[in-house]
Amino acid sequence: MKVLVACEYSGRVREAFRKLGHDAWSCDLLPAEDDSPYHYQGDVMAIINDGWDLMIAHPPCTHLAVSGARWFKDKRQEQEDALDFVVGLLSANIPMIALENPISVISSRIRKPDQIIQPWQFGHGETKATCLWLKNLPKLEPTNVVEGRENRVHRMPPGPDRWKERSRTFQGIADAMAQQWGGILAKEGTHEDH
Ligand SMILES: C[S@@+](CC[C@H](N)C(=O)[O-])C[C@H]1O[C@@H](n2cnc3c(N)ncnc32)[C@H](O)[C@@H]1O
């Protein structure tokens, strides 16, 4: 399956899919943290029509997340631009799409998410409500519910890389996406082959 992981510098979701044999690529304005050759550095809109089967998108939440609401009034244009970017991703001509963001104005301005997941449902003892907007994909099933409920993000020291530490996809969630969504087309293909 041809998988585009849009707005990903960490390579976590890309590598989870590649380990299962998919032709997965990440794309970000930033270079890949792991120097992978399977990374396109540039605007995702330049490659969004290149025949992908599945796209998982992690657009920036800076001007969308409800946690930053106190800045919204000074950042109207930035918020409109961020919403336009989300609309562009969600309306891409790709059969299966998942778009991920924290609790954000996407819910009130575009539509409500299909589900809200937490890292503690996927093996990480942390809270971080993560919304998923889905097209032709089933809801992600929890893989490993653990006891811990720490809010690590609030304890992170300020610094230039704090946003990166906060936004890197949790490994357990990346693995669940690849395991649960990577099989969909393969299973359908198997039926067609018979
Ligand atoms: C919230 S971070 C997502 C990080 C991701 N979860 C990961 O593990 O790498 C959003 C990313 O979107 C990227 N980005 C913003 N606009 C973009 C665009 N037009 N095309 C591709 N990437 C973009 C930013 O550089 C940033 O790294």
GROMACS .gro file of C-alpha atoms and ligand atoms in nm:
model
  221
    1MET     CA    1   0.000   0.000   0.000
    2LYS     CA    2   0.123   0.350  -0.086
    3VAL     CA    3   0.110   0.553   0.235
    4LEU     CA    4   0.174   0.924   0.278
    5VAL     CA    5   0.243   1.048   0.629
    6ALA     CA    6   0.189   1.420   0.593
    7CYS     CA    7   0.352   1.668   0.831
    8GLU     CA    8   0.583   1.415   0.995
    9TYR     CA    9   0.950   1.482   1.071
   10SER     CA   10   0.993   1.203   1.328
   11GLY     CA   11   0.930   0.912   1.091
   12ARG     CA   12   0.739   0.720   1.359
   13VAL     CA   13   0.427   0.647   1.155
   14ARG     CA   14   0.629   0.607   0.833
   15GLU     CA   15   0.853   0.343   0.990
   16ALA     CA   16   0.562   0.159   1.155
   17PHE     CA   17   0.408   0.113   0.808
   18ARG     CA   18   0.740   0.032   0.639
   19LYS     CA   19   0.807  -0.244   0.896
   20LEU     CA   20   0.487  -0.409   0.777
   21GLY     CA   21   0.600  -0.393   0.414
   22HIS     CA   22   0.419  -0.082   0.294
   23ASP     CA   23   0.560   0.179   0.059
   24ALA     CA   24   0.532   0.454   0.319
   25TRP     CA   25   0.673   0.806   0.290
   26SER     CA   26   0.681   1.095   0.532
   27CYS     CA   27   0.662   1.458   0.424
   28ASP     CA   28   0.744   1.773   0.618
   29LEU     CA   29   0.885   2.120   0.561
   30LEU     CA   30   1.159   2.002   0.799
   31PRO     CA   31   1.413   1.728   0.728
   32ALA     CA   32   1.347   1.380   0.864
   33GLU     CA   33   1.487   1.333   1.212
   34ASP     CA   34   1.615   0.987   1.114
   35ASP     CA   35   1.766   1.097   0.778
   36SER     CA   36   1.547   0.843   0.600
   37PRO     CA   37   1.555   0.836   0.220
   38TYR     CA   38   1.178   0.782   0.239
   39HIS     CA   39   1.111   1.143   0.332
   40TYR     CA   40   1.002   1.428   0.108
   41GLN     CA   41   1.113   1.764   0.247
   42GLY     CA   42   0.872   2.028   0.120
   43ASP     CA   43   0.507   2.127   0.099
   44VAL     CA   44   0.279   1.824   0.116
   45MET     CA   45   0.046   1.988  -0.137
   46ALA     CA   46   0.317   1.933  -0.402
   47ILE     CA   47   0.287   1.553  -0.373
   48ILE     CA   48  -0.067   1.502  -0.243
   49ASN     CA   49  -0.199   1.391  -0.585
   50ASP     CA   50   0.073   1.133  -0.646
   51GLY     CA   51  -0.155   0.827  -0.620
   52TRP     CA   52  -0.154   0.746  -0.248
   53ASP     CA   53  -0.385   0.477  -0.104
   54LEU     CA   54  -0.380   0.615   0.249
   55MET     CA   55  -0.275   0.944   0.406
   56ILE     CA   56  -0.217   1.005   0.774
   57ALA     CA   57  -0.183   1.378   0.838
   58HIS     CA   58  -0.055   1.563   1.144
   59PRO     CA   59  -0.109   1.932   1.054
   60PRO     CA   60   0.026   2.201   1.289
   61CYS     CA   61  -0.211   2.283   1.575
   62THR     CA   62  -0.047   2.610   1.687
   63HIS     CA   63  -0.338   2.830   1.573
   64LEU     CA   64  -0.609   2.567   1.613
   65ALA     CA   65  -0.567   2.398   1.952
   66VAL     CA   66  -0.818   2.509   2.213
   67SER     CA   67  -0.531   2.521   2.467
   68GLY     CA   68  -0.406   2.832   2.282
   69ALA     CA   69  -0.747   3.005   2.269
   70ARG     CA   70  -0.624   3.315   2.449
   71TRP     CA   71  -0.411   3.404   2.144
   72PHE     CA   72  -0.687   3.345   1.884
   73LYS     CA   73  -0.803   3.708   1.867
   74ASP     CA   74  -0.454   3.826   1.760
   75LYS     CA   75  -0.407   3.543   1.511
   76ARG     CA   76  -0.724   3.544   1.300
   77GLN     CA   77  -0.553   3.520   0.961
   78GLU     CA   78  -0.313   3.252   1.083
   79GLN     CA   79  -0.611   3.051   1.208
   80GLU     CA   80  -0.797   3.085   0.877
   81ASP     CA   81  -0.484   2.972   0.691
   82ALA     CA   82  -0.442   2.674   0.925
   83LEU     CA   83  -0.808   2.577   0.873
   84ASP     CA   84  -0.770   2.608   0.494
   85PHE     CA   85  -0.471   2.372   0.515
   86VAL     CA   86  -0.678   2.119   0.711
   87VAL     CA   87  -0.963   2.142   0.458
   88GLY     CA   88  -0.710   2.086   0.178
   89LEU     CA   89  -0.581   1.772   0.349
   90LEU     CA   90  -0.926   1.633   0.434
   91SER     CA   91  -1.055   1.686   0.081
   92ALA     CA   92  -0.753   1.528  -0.089
   93ASN     CA   93  -0.831   1.273  -0.360
   94ILE     CA   94  -0.699   0.982  -0.151
   95PRO     CA   95  -0.924   0.682  -0.071
   96MET     CA   96  -0.842   0.660   0.301
   97ILE     CA   97  -0.749   0.954   0.522
   98ALA     CA   98  -0.682   1.004   0.893
   99LEU     CA   99  -0.612   1.355   1.023
  100GLU     CA  100  -0.487   1.401   1.376
  101ASN     CA  101  -0.500   1.710   1.598
  102PRO     CA  102  -0.554   1.795   1.965
  103ILE     CA  103  -0.890   1.933   2.085
  104SER     CA  104  -0.917   2.221   1.841
  105VAL     CA  105  -1.142   2.459   1.650
  106ILE     CA  106  -1.152   2.204   1.367
  107SER     CA  107  -1.445   2.053   1.563
  108SER     CA  108  -1.652   2.373   1.557
  109ARG     CA  109  -1.537   2.515   1.222
  110ILE     CA  110  -1.516   2.202   1.003
  111ARG     CA  111  -1.670   1.901   1.176
  112LYS     CA  112  -1.651   1.698   1.495
  113PRO     CA  113  -1.380   1.429   1.510
  114ASP     CA  114  -1.473   1.066   1.458
  115GLN     CA  115  -1.293   0.964   1.776
  116ILE     CA  116  -1.069   1.089   2.054
  117ILE     CA  117  -0.784   0.866   2.164
  118GLN     CA  118  -0.535   0.882   2.452
  119PRO     CA  119  -0.174   0.757   2.474
  120TRP     CA  120  -0.269   0.545   2.780
  121GLN     CA  121  -0.487   0.332   2.551
  122PHE     CA  122  -0.175   0.243   2.348
  123GLY     CA  123   0.084   0.154   2.609
  124HIS     CA  124   0.202   0.501   2.726
  125GLY     CA  125   0.104   0.607   3.079
  126GLU     CA  126   0.016   0.961   2.971
  127THR     CA  127  -0.282   1.179   2.891
  128LYS     CA  128  -0.299   1.380   2.569
  129ALA     CA  129  -0.643   1.392   2.406
  130THR     CA  130  -0.587   1.334   2.036
  131CYS     CA  131  -0.873   1.375   1.789
  132LEU     CA  132  -0.897   1.175   1.469
  133TRP     CA  133  -1.098   1.275   1.162
  134LEU     CA  134  -1.139   0.967   0.946
  135LYS     CA  135  -1.234   0.894   0.584
  136ASN     CA  136  -1.304   0.529   0.495
  137LEU     CA  137  -1.114   0.406   0.801
  138PRO     CA  138  -1.245   0.226   1.111
  139LYS     CA  139  -1.190   0.379   1.452
  140LEU     CA  140  -0.855   0.291   1.604
  141GLU     CA  141  -0.897   0.018   1.868
  142PRO     CA  142  -0.695   0.052   2.192
  143THR     CA  143  -0.405  -0.197   2.190
  144ASN     CA  144  -0.269  -0.180   2.544
  145VAL     CA  145  -0.456   0.011   2.815
  146VAL     CA  146  -0.212   0.100   3.093
  147GLU     CA  147  -0.264   0.248   3.440
  148GLY     CA  148  -0.051   0.566   3.429
  149ARG     CA  149  -0.223   0.900   3.365
  150GLU     CA  150   0.067   1.149   3.370
  151ASN     CA  151   0.052   1.479   3.182
  152ARG     CA  152   0.418   1.485   3.073
  153VAL     CA  153   0.371   1.779   2.839
  154HIS     CA  154   0.292   2.018   3.125
  155ARG     CA  155   0.617   1.925   3.297
  156MET     CA  156   0.840   1.980   2.995
  157PRO     CA  157   1.091   2.262   3.040
  158PRO     CA  158   1.061   2.556   2.798
  159GLY     CA  159   1.308   2.558   2.511
  160PRO     CA  160   1.333   2.579   2.133
  161ASP     CA  161   1.262   2.207   2.085
  162ARG     CA  162   0.973   2.181   2.332
  163TRP     CA  163   0.715   2.182   2.050
  164LYS     CA  164   0.896   1.893   1.884
  165GLU     CA  165   0.895   1.686   2.202
  166ARG     CA  166   0.524   1.759   2.241
  167SER     CA  167   0.423   1.680   1.887
  168ARG     CA  168   0.615   1.360   1.811
  169THR     CA  169   0.362   1.080   1.756
  170PHE     CA  170   0.354   0.819   2.034
  171GLN     CA  171   0.510   0.491   1.919
  172GLY     CA  172   0.212   0.284   2.040
  173ILE     CA  173  -0.029   0.497   1.836
  174ALA     CA  174   0.195   0.479   1.526
  175ASP     CA  175   0.212   0.099   1.558
  176ALA     CA  176  -0.166   0.070   1.603
  177MET     CA  177  -0.227   0.279   1.290
  178ALA     CA  178   0.001   0.057   1.083
  179GLN     CA  179  -0.138  -0.269   1.227
  180GLN     CA  180  -0.505  -0.175   1.204
  181TRP     CA  181  -0.515   0.046   0.895
  182GLY     CA  182  -0.230  -0.107   0.698
  183GLY     CA  183  -0.421  -0.431   0.659
  184ILE     CA  184  -0.736  -0.286   0.511
  185LEU     CA  185  -0.638  -0.266   0.146
  186ALA     CA  186  -0.430  -0.584   0.168
  187LYS     CA  187  -0.735  -0.779   0.292
  188GLU     CA  188  -0.956  -0.629   0.020
  189GLY     CA  189  -0.688  -0.716  -0.237
  190THR     CA  190  -0.685  -1.076  -0.115
  191HIS     CA  191  -1.060  -1.102  -0.172
  192GLU     CA  192  -1.025  -0.958  -0.522
  193ASP     CA  193  -0.749  -1.206  -0.604
  194HIS     CA  194  -0.977  -1.505  -0.544
  195LIG     C1  195   0.245   1.905   1.493
  195LIG     S1  196   0.384   1.872   1.393
  195LIG     C2  197   0.359   1.700   1.364
  195LIG     C3  198   0.476   1.613   1.405
  195LIG     C4  199   0.452   1.464   1.386
  195LIG     N1  200   0.351   1.414   1.478
  195LIG     C5  201   0.580   1.383   1.398
  195LIG     O1  202   0.584   1.286   1.478
  195LIG     O2  203   0.676   1.414   1.328
  195LIG     C6  204   0.335   1.951   1.243
  195LIG     C7  205   0.438   1.948   1.132
  195LIG     O3  206   0.377   1.998   1.012
  195LIG     C8  207   0.481   2.048   0.931
  195LIG     N2  208   0.420   2.126   0.820
  195LIG     C9  209   0.359   2.247   0.828
  195LIG     N3  210   0.314   2.286   0.705
  195LIG    C10  211   0.347   2.187   0.619
  195LIG    C11  212   0.329   2.169   0.479
  195LIG     N4  213   0.267   2.261   0.403
  195LIG     N5  214   0.376   2.057   0.422
  195LIG    C12  215   0.440   1.963   0.497
  195LIG     N6  216   0.461   1.974   0.632
  195LIG    C13  217   0.414   2.085   0.692
  195LIG    C14  218   0.565   2.126   1.031
  195LIG     O4  219   0.696   2.148   0.983
  195LIG    C15  220   0.561   2.035   1.154
  195LIG     O5  221   0.674   1.953   1.162
   0.00000   0.00000   0.00000
